[in-house]
Amino acid sequence: MPLIAEIAISVLLVVAGLFGLVGSYGLLRLPDAMTRLHAPTKATTVGVGGVLLASMLYFAVNGSVSWHELLIALFLFLTAPITANLVAKAHMHREMSQGELPDSDTGRVWATFERPGAPIAPVLTSAAPVESAKS
Amino acid sequence: MRRLFPHPFLTLTLIITWLLLVNGFKIGSLVMAVILGTVIPLLTAAYWPDRPPLRNPRAVIGYVLLVIWDILMANIAVAKIVVFMPKAQLRPAWITVPLELTSPEAITVLAGTITLTPGTVTADMSACGRALLVHCLHAPDPDAVRDDIKARYESRLLRIFA
């Protein structure tokens, strides 16, 4: 393996490790649940991303291109926001009330605080009319 | 054609994903990928009442690059705040982002983007789907964050999704 590739891979691994460490440190240091949520969801995307890049580079230099890392990154990007959203919603549900949050300016409350009996009717529309009902 | 491939983008995504999973290109895996790309959209068609209204597929690439760049910058910014900023100076804030986007797919992409980028997490949506609740790690000026989200991401998504 050429020296330049070794240096690049090492730099990627060290930078990724540093971001992972900062993410974990933030979890320890920030004052409350919502702010703590920020540190690991952010810092670990670059932390994991750096390790994946290093892995791809290593295998590319050694003559066998590997594509699995792209999929890992893709699935991480798809799942990280959902995890954060669920943690945030659970926190709002248990610890907060509508009064502590800003108004939604739409005339409806935030979805977490909807009463169970109220109709679940998000008036989301899409451009094309729904065809499945007809056929 | 339309009946066989009700969701061309989903078919394409499945084919590419399968080839990446196989980790190498062989004719056999391409055949398998095309079979899966045809069968899975047909079997799951009931959950996709209409296709995601992609108006400008080419703009997606620009959007993805922009978001990756922002994630990198976000990480440096958040790392600085986590390591150096004294707790007393931290200004966390809840902000309301009114939405102009209406399709569920577009709103999902916007919410995911907000969570992945600088010190902001999408926490909830209003019950009618017309506003997002966003938590900021450090926002001395919450209105600026809201305007930034609308100008930087939502305007681009409005161009991508019909």
Short mmCIF file of C-alpha atoms in Angstrom, two decimals:
data_model
loop_
_atom_site.label_atom_id
_atom_site.label_comp_id
_atom_site.label_asym_id
_atom_site.label_seq_id
_atom_site.Cartn_x
_atom_site.Cartn_y
_atom_site.Cartn_z
CA MET A 1 0.00 0.00 0.00
CA PRO A 2 1.48 3.40 -0.97
CA LEU A 3 2.42 5.73 1.84
CA ILE A 4 -0.01 8.46 0.73
CA ALA A 5 -2.95 6.05 0.99
CA GLU A 6 -1.81 4.91 4.43
CA ILE A 7 -1.66 8.53 5.60
CA ALA A 8 -5.11 9.34 4.15
CA ILE A 9 -6.69 6.28 5.78
CA SER A 10 -5.06 7.02 9.13
CA VAL A 11 -6.21 10.67 9.03
CA LEU A 12 -9.78 9.59 8.24
CA LEU A 13 -9.79 7.07 11.09
CA VAL A 14 -8.36 9.55 13.62
CA VAL A 15 -10.77 12.35 12.61
CA ALA A 16 -13.71 9.92 12.73
CA GLY A 17 -12.62 8.73 16.16
CA LEU A 18 -12.35 12.31 17.42
CA PHE A 19 -15.90 13.10 16.26
CA GLY A 20 -17.20 9.95 17.91
CA LEU A 21 -15.48 10.98 21.13
CA VAL A 22 -16.91 14.52 20.98
CA GLY A 23 -20.39 13.08 20.42
CA SER A 24 -20.12 10.90 23.50
CA TYR A 25 -18.63 13.78 25.50
CA GLY A 26 -21.56 15.98 24.51
CA LEU A 27 -23.96 13.35 25.79
CA LEU A 28 -22.21 13.64 29.14
CA ARG A 29 -21.82 17.41 29.27
CA LEU A 30 -24.95 19.07 27.84
CA PRO A 31 -27.57 20.13 30.39
CA ASP A 32 -30.91 18.49 29.45
CA ALA A 33 -32.46 15.73 27.36
CA MET A 34 -33.26 17.79 24.26
CA THR A 35 -29.80 19.36 23.98
CA ARG A 36 -28.16 16.00 24.68
CA LEU A 37 -30.04 14.61 21.70
CA HIS A 38 -28.01 16.88 19.39
CA ALA A 39 -24.51 15.69 20.23
CA PRO A 40 -24.66 11.99 19.31
CA THR A 41 -27.01 12.36 16.30
CA LYS A 42 -24.63 14.85 14.70
CA ALA A 43 -21.14 13.96 15.69
CA THR A 44 -21.57 10.28 14.96
CA THR A 45 -22.69 10.83 11.35
CA VAL A 46 -19.22 12.15 10.53
CA GLY A 47 -17.67 9.67 12.96
CA VAL A 48 -19.19 6.68 11.20
CA GLY A 49 -18.86 8.34 7.78
CA GLY A 50 -15.11 8.76 8.25
CA VAL A 51 -14.63 5.10 9.18
CA LEU A 52 -16.69 4.06 6.14
CA LEU A 53 -14.62 6.28 3.82
CA ALA A 54 -11.42 4.85 5.31
CA SER A 55 -12.74 1.34 4.73
CA MET A 56 -13.65 2.06 1.10
CA LEU A 57 -10.26 3.65 0.48
CA TYR A 58 -8.43 0.70 2.07
CA PHE A 59 -10.22 -1.88 -0.08
CA ALA A 60 -9.92 0.27 -3.22
CA VAL A 61 -6.14 0.56 -2.75
CA ASN A 62 -5.88 -3.19 -2.15
CA GLY A 63 -7.58 -3.90 -5.46
CA SER A 64 -11.06 -5.00 -4.42
CA VAL A 65 -13.64 -2.21 -4.54
CA SER A 66 -16.26 -2.48 -1.81
CA TRP A 67 -19.70 -0.90 -2.08
CA HIS A 68 -21.28 -2.00 1.19
CA GLU A 69 -20.10 1.18 2.91
CA LEU A 70 -22.36 3.28 0.66
CA LEU A 71 -25.33 1.22 1.80
CA ILE A 72 -24.35 1.56 5.46
CA ALA A 73 -24.17 5.34 5.02
CA LEU A 74 -27.54 5.36 3.23
CA PHE A 75 -29.31 3.35 5.92
CA LEU A 76 -27.69 5.46 8.64
CA PHE A 77 -28.96 8.64 6.99
CA LEU A 78 -32.44 7.15 6.69
CA THR A 79 -32.67 5.88 10.28
CA ALA A 80 -30.83 8.58 12.30
CA PRO A 81 -33.58 11.24 11.89
CA ILE A 82 -36.29 8.71 12.82
CA THR A 83 -34.46 7.70 16.01
CA ALA A 84 -34.00 11.36 16.97
CA ASN A 85 -37.66 12.08 16.22
CA LEU A 86 -38.85 9.17 18.38
CA VAL A 87 -36.61 10.16 21.31
CA ALA A 88 -37.82 13.78 21.04
CA LYS A 89 -41.48 12.71 20.91
CA ALA A 90 -41.08 10.40 23.90
CA HIS A 91 -39.46 13.25 25.84
CA MET A 92 -42.27 15.67 24.91
CA HIS A 93 -44.86 13.07 25.86
CA ARG A 94 -43.43 12.39 29.31
CA GLU A 95 -41.90 15.68 30.39
CA MET A 96 -43.56 18.54 28.57
CA SER A 97 -46.93 20.11 27.84
CA GLN A 98 -48.25 22.10 24.89
CA GLY A 99 -47.85 25.31 26.91
CA GLU A 100 -44.04 25.01 27.05
CA LEU A 101 -43.77 24.82 23.27
CA PRO A 102 -44.30 27.57 20.70
CA ASP A 103 -47.68 27.69 19.00
CA SER A 104 -47.90 25.86 15.69
CA ASP A 105 -49.70 28.83 14.04
CA THR A 106 -52.00 26.42 12.23
CA GLY A 107 -54.90 26.25 14.66
CA ARG A 108 -54.01 22.66 15.63
CA VAL A 109 -51.76 21.42 18.42
CA TRP A 110 -48.55 19.47 17.86
CA ALA A 111 -49.29 15.89 16.88
CA THR A 112 -47.85 14.47 20.12
CA PHE A 113 -50.48 16.32 22.16
CA GLU A 114 -53.49 15.39 20.08
CA ARG A 115 -56.14 13.72 22.23
CA PRO A 116 -56.53 10.02 21.43
CA GLY A 117 -60.20 10.51 20.54
CA ALA A 118 -59.55 13.34 18.08
CA PRO A 119 -59.66 12.36 14.42
CA ILE A 120 -56.23 11.64 13.00
CA ALA A 121 -56.66 13.71 9.90
CA PRO A 122 -53.47 15.18 8.55
CA VAL A 123 -54.73 17.17 5.59
CA LEU A 124 -51.67 16.31 3.55
CA THR A 125 -52.39 16.51 -0.12
CA SER A 126 -50.38 15.36 -3.08
CA ALA A 127 -50.39 16.63 -6.62
CA ALA A 128 -51.92 13.56 -8.25
CA PRO A 129 -55.40 12.36 -7.22
CA VAL A 130 -55.53 8.94 -5.59
CA GLU A 131 -56.37 6.42 -8.29
CA SER A 132 -56.44 3.18 -6.35
CA ALA A 133 -60.00 3.72 -5.11
CA LYS A 134 -61.44 3.68 -8.61
CA SER A 135 -59.68 0.60 -9.99
CA MET B 1 -45.51 -0.43 -19.16
CA ARG B 2 -47.10 1.71 -16.49
CA ARG B 3 -48.86 -1.32 -15.04
CA LEU B 4 -45.66 -3.37 -14.93
CA PHE B 5 -43.55 -0.56 -13.41
CA PRO B 6 -45.92 1.55 -11.31
CA HIS B 7 -42.98 3.24 -9.53
CA PRO B 8 -39.99 3.64 -11.86
CA PHE B 9 -37.87 5.44 -9.23
CA LEU B 10 -38.53 2.72 -6.64
CA THR B 11 -37.60 0.06 -9.23
CA LEU B 12 -34.36 1.89 -10.03
CA THR B 13 -33.53 2.32 -6.33
CA LEU B 14 -34.13 -1.39 -5.65
CA ILE B 15 -31.92 -2.44 -8.59
CA ILE B 16 -29.05 -0.21 -7.46
CA THR B 17 -29.43 -1.26 -3.81
CA TRP B 18 -29.37 -4.95 -4.76
CA LEU B 19 -26.24 -4.51 -6.90
CA LEU B 20 -24.53 -2.68 -4.02
CA LEU B 21 -25.53 -5.46 -1.62
CA VAL B 22 -24.07 -8.09 -3.95
CA ASN B 23 -20.88 -6.00 -3.94
CA GLY B 24 -19.86 -6.61 -7.53
CA PHE B 25 -21.36 -6.66 -10.98
CA LYS B 26 -22.45 -9.97 -12.55
CA ILE B 27 -25.15 -10.54 -15.18
CA GLY B 28 -26.84 -13.00 -12.80
CA SER B 29 -27.19 -10.43 -10.04
CA LEU B 30 -28.49 -7.85 -12.52
CA VAL B 31 -31.24 -10.30 -13.54
CA MET B 32 -32.07 -10.91 -9.88
CA ALA B 33 -32.07 -7.13 -9.26
CA VAL B 34 -34.49 -6.51 -12.13
CA ILE B 35 -36.79 -9.30 -10.87
CA LEU B 36 -36.82 -7.80 -7.36
CA GLY B 37 -37.22 -4.28 -8.76
CA THR B 38 -40.31 -5.45 -10.64
CA VAL B 39 -41.92 -7.68 -8.03
CA ILE B 40 -41.45 -5.58 -4.87
CA PRO B 41 -43.18 -2.41 -6.22
CA LEU B 42 -46.05 -4.56 -7.50
CA LEU B 43 -46.49 -6.35 -4.16
CA THR B 44 -46.28 -3.14 -2.11
CA ALA B 45 -48.38 -1.04 -4.52
CA ALA B 46 -51.21 -0.88 -1.98
CA TYR B 47 -49.00 1.21 0.33
CA TRP B 48 -48.06 3.68 -2.43
CA PRO B 49 -51.42 5.12 -3.53
CA ASP B 50 -49.69 7.57 -5.87
CA ARG B 51 -46.12 8.03 -6.97
CA PRO B 52 -43.91 10.56 -5.21
CA PRO B 53 -44.39 13.61 -7.40
CA LEU B 54 -40.78 14.10 -8.51
CA ARG B 55 -40.78 17.07 -10.85
CA ASN B 56 -37.08 17.68 -11.22
CA PRO B 57 -35.05 14.49 -10.59
CA ARG B 58 -31.77 16.12 -11.62
CA ALA B 59 -32.01 18.68 -8.82
CA VAL B 60 -31.88 15.77 -6.34
CA ILE B 61 -28.14 15.34 -6.92
CA GLY B 62 -27.46 19.00 -6.16
CA TYR B 63 -29.63 18.77 -3.05
CA VAL B 64 -27.81 15.66 -1.76
CA LEU B 65 -24.40 17.30 -2.27
CA LEU B 66 -25.60 20.46 -0.48
CA VAL B 67 -26.89 18.42 2.46
CA ILE B 68 -23.66 16.38 2.75
CA TRP B 69 -21.65 19.60 2.75
CA ASP B 70 -23.96 21.10 5.40
CA ILE B 71 -23.65 17.96 7.54
CA LEU B 72 -19.86 18.30 7.51
CA MET B 73 -20.04 21.98 8.50
CA ALA B 74 -22.75 21.12 11.06
CA ASN B 75 -20.55 18.59 12.74
CA ILE B 76 -17.68 21.04 13.11
CA ALA B 77 -20.05 23.71 14.47
CA VAL B 78 -21.72 21.32 16.94
CA ALA B 79 -18.36 19.88 18.01
CA LYS B 80 -17.14 23.42 18.80
CA ILE B 81 -20.27 24.15 20.84
CA VAL B 82 -20.03 20.87 22.73
CA VAL B 83 -16.36 21.20 23.58
CA PHE B 84 -15.79 24.93 24.06
CA MET B 85 -19.02 26.74 24.86
CA PRO B 86 -19.75 27.29 28.57
CA LYS B 87 -23.13 25.89 29.58
CA ALA B 88 -24.39 29.33 30.68
CA GLN B 89 -23.96 30.76 27.16
CA LEU B 90 -25.92 27.97 25.50
CA ARG B 91 -29.26 29.22 24.07
CA PRO B 92 -31.42 26.23 23.17
CA ALA B 93 -34.70 27.20 21.47
CA TRP B 94 -37.89 25.67 20.08
CA ILE B 95 -38.93 27.09 16.74
CA THR B 96 -41.99 26.65 14.53
CA VAL B 97 -41.35 26.19 10.83
CA PRO B 98 -44.51 26.82 8.76
CA LEU B 99 -44.58 24.54 5.73
CA GLU B 100 -45.32 25.35 2.12
CA LEU B 101 -44.61 21.75 1.07
CA THR B 102 -47.69 19.57 1.01
CA SER B 103 -46.68 16.09 -0.16
CA PRO B 104 -45.79 13.67 2.68
CA GLU B 105 -42.61 12.54 0.90
CA ALA B 106 -41.31 16.10 0.59
CA ILE B 107 -42.07 16.89 4.25
CA THR B 108 -40.29 13.69 5.33
CA VAL B 109 -37.20 14.69 3.35
CA LEU B 110 -37.26 18.20 4.85
CA ALA B 111 -37.65 16.85 8.40
CA GLY B 112 -34.79 14.38 7.87
CA THR B 113 -32.57 17.12 6.45
CA ILE B 114 -33.25 19.39 9.42
CA THR B 115 -32.33 16.61 11.85
CA LEU B 116 -29.12 15.76 9.98
CA THR B 117 -27.83 19.36 9.81
CA PRO B 118 -26.42 22.03 12.17
CA GLY B 119 -27.68 21.68 15.73
CA THR B 120 -31.33 21.27 14.78
CA VAL B 121 -33.67 18.32 15.43
CA THR B 122 -37.18 17.93 14.05
CA ALA B 123 -39.23 17.02 17.10
CA ASP B 124 -42.83 17.01 15.90
CA MET B 125 -45.33 18.04 13.27
CA SER B 126 -48.55 19.94 13.85
CA ALA B 127 -51.63 17.72 13.81
CA CYS B 128 -52.68 19.10 10.43
CA GLY B 129 -49.25 18.73 8.81
CA ARG B 130 -48.77 22.43 8.09
CA ALA B 131 -45.87 23.17 10.48
CA LEU B 132 -42.79 21.47 11.94
CA LEU B 133 -41.54 21.79 15.50
CA VAL B 134 -37.75 22.11 15.52
CA HIS B 135 -35.38 22.17 18.50
CA CYS B 136 -32.14 24.15 18.15
CA LEU B 137 -29.06 23.41 20.24
CA HIS B 138 -27.80 26.99 20.11
CA ALA B 139 -29.91 29.68 18.48
CA PRO B 140 -29.43 33.24 19.73
CA ASP B 141 -31.71 34.32 16.84
CA PRO B 142 -34.45 31.67 16.30
CA ASP B 143 -36.13 33.58 13.45
CA ALA B 144 -32.91 33.51 11.43
CA VAL B 145 -32.72 29.72 11.81
CA ARG B 146 -36.30 29.38 10.58
CA ASP B 147 -35.69 31.64 7.57
CA ASP B 148 -32.48 29.76 6.80
CA ILE B 149 -34.31 26.40 6.78
CA LYS B 150 -37.03 27.79 4.51
CA ALA B 151 -34.65 29.49 2.10
CA ARG B 152 -31.93 26.83 1.99
CA TYR B 153 -33.89 23.58 2.00
CA GLU B 154 -37.61 24.12 1.56
CA SER B 155 -37.28 26.31 -1.53
CA ARG B 156 -35.10 23.65 -3.19
CA LEU B 157 -37.52 20.86 -2.23
CA LEU B 158 -40.40 22.89 -3.66
CA ARG B 159 -38.54 22.82 -6.96
CA ILE B 160 -37.78 19.07 -6.74
CA PHE B 161 -41.24 17.87 -5.68
CA ALA B 162 -44.27 19.02 -7.63
#
